[in-house]
Amino acid sequence: MKTILIVDDEPRTREGVRKVLEAWSAGQYEIALASNGIEALDWLSQHEASLLITDIRMPEIGGLDLVEKINHMPHPPVVIIISGHPEFDYAQRALQFGVVEYLLKPLDKIKLIRAVELALKREESKNRIERMEKLVDPKLLDSVQEENSYSPQVQEAIQYLNEHLQKPLTMRDTAEHLHMNASYLSVLFKEQTGLTFSEYLTRKRVQRAKELLSGTRLSIGEVAEQVGYQTAKYFVKVFRSMEGVSPGQYRKTIMHSEESIQ
């Protein structure tokens, strides 16, 4: 369940926002409370929030200082600022920190709910982008974007590679299929893509494996077979060396982020 953290040193405002959001969410979100910035940071060090709603003026750590600190966290929540003061400098600084909305007290219930809905949509988009970044290999993405500038021989080699990922594949096989000298194709491939044939093939296989891990229920062994590895053990070793986690751990991370979207 996603969590909304409300931070305000005024108990009346804090409880008022909580009641409005509990009625609106009908149990779909957990509502957590903190009475000041220090309490909020302590809570965020142990939990994750999708949305932070914070007052701007609080003792010790104000709302903007709180936002600045959480921006350094691995997965910071999106933020709505509430304030009793329509001060331009505050609003401008809030925008610089990526705050979604700046609401003035006394809070209008409808405006509050609209701001919360907008903020949660923003958080959903952010999560979707993060998931895509986990799926995409940046070096392969650069290569695809440059593919039209490659020579016909290299383009044909890439096409052949893509069509035979599930089979044992070598530079010699590819060169023979294209009726080329393997050494010449090897030099040409590295020169134009910036990757050796072997590096490109490995990245393509891992990329395809990530797509299968995130989009299917195939076992690790079945995924290994689909992307051209004869043993699951070797596939796991290659995948871990590329991604820093095992295929199973990668799948759990992706599935968790999918399930967290409402």
XYZ file of N, CA and C in Angstrom, residues 232-242 247:
36
model
N 21.546 -22.489 -17.275
C 21.035 -21.388 -16.451
C 22.142 -20.817 -15.567
N 23.054 -21.680 -15.124
C 24.133 -21.240 -14.240
C 25.002 -20.181 -14.917
N 25.357 -20.423 -16.172
C 26.203 -19.457 -16.885
C 25.421 -18.175 -17.183
N 24.137 -18.337 -17.536
C 23.283 -17.168 -17.776
C 23.224 -16.278 -16.533
N 23.021 -16.886 -15.355
C 22.952 -16.125 -14.096
C 24.268 -15.379 -13.857
N 25.394 -16.041 -14.132
C 26.706 -15.411 -13.946
C 26.866 -14.192 -14.849
N 26.493 -14.327 -16.127
C 26.606 -13.218 -17.083
C 25.666 -12.089 -16.678
N 24.427 -12.433 -16.344
C 23.429 -11.425 -15.981
C 23.891 -10.634 -14.760
N 24.384 -11.334 -13.750
C 24.845 -10.659 -12.536
C 26.020 -9.720 -12.816
N 26.926 -10.147 -13.703
C 28.081 -9.305 -14.024
C 27.661 -8.029 -14.746
N 26.545 -8.088 -15.494
C 26.057 -6.918 -16.231
C 25.172 -6.008 -15.373
N 19.137 -12.720 -12.013
C 17.868 -12.581 -12.741
C 16.657 -12.630 -11.817
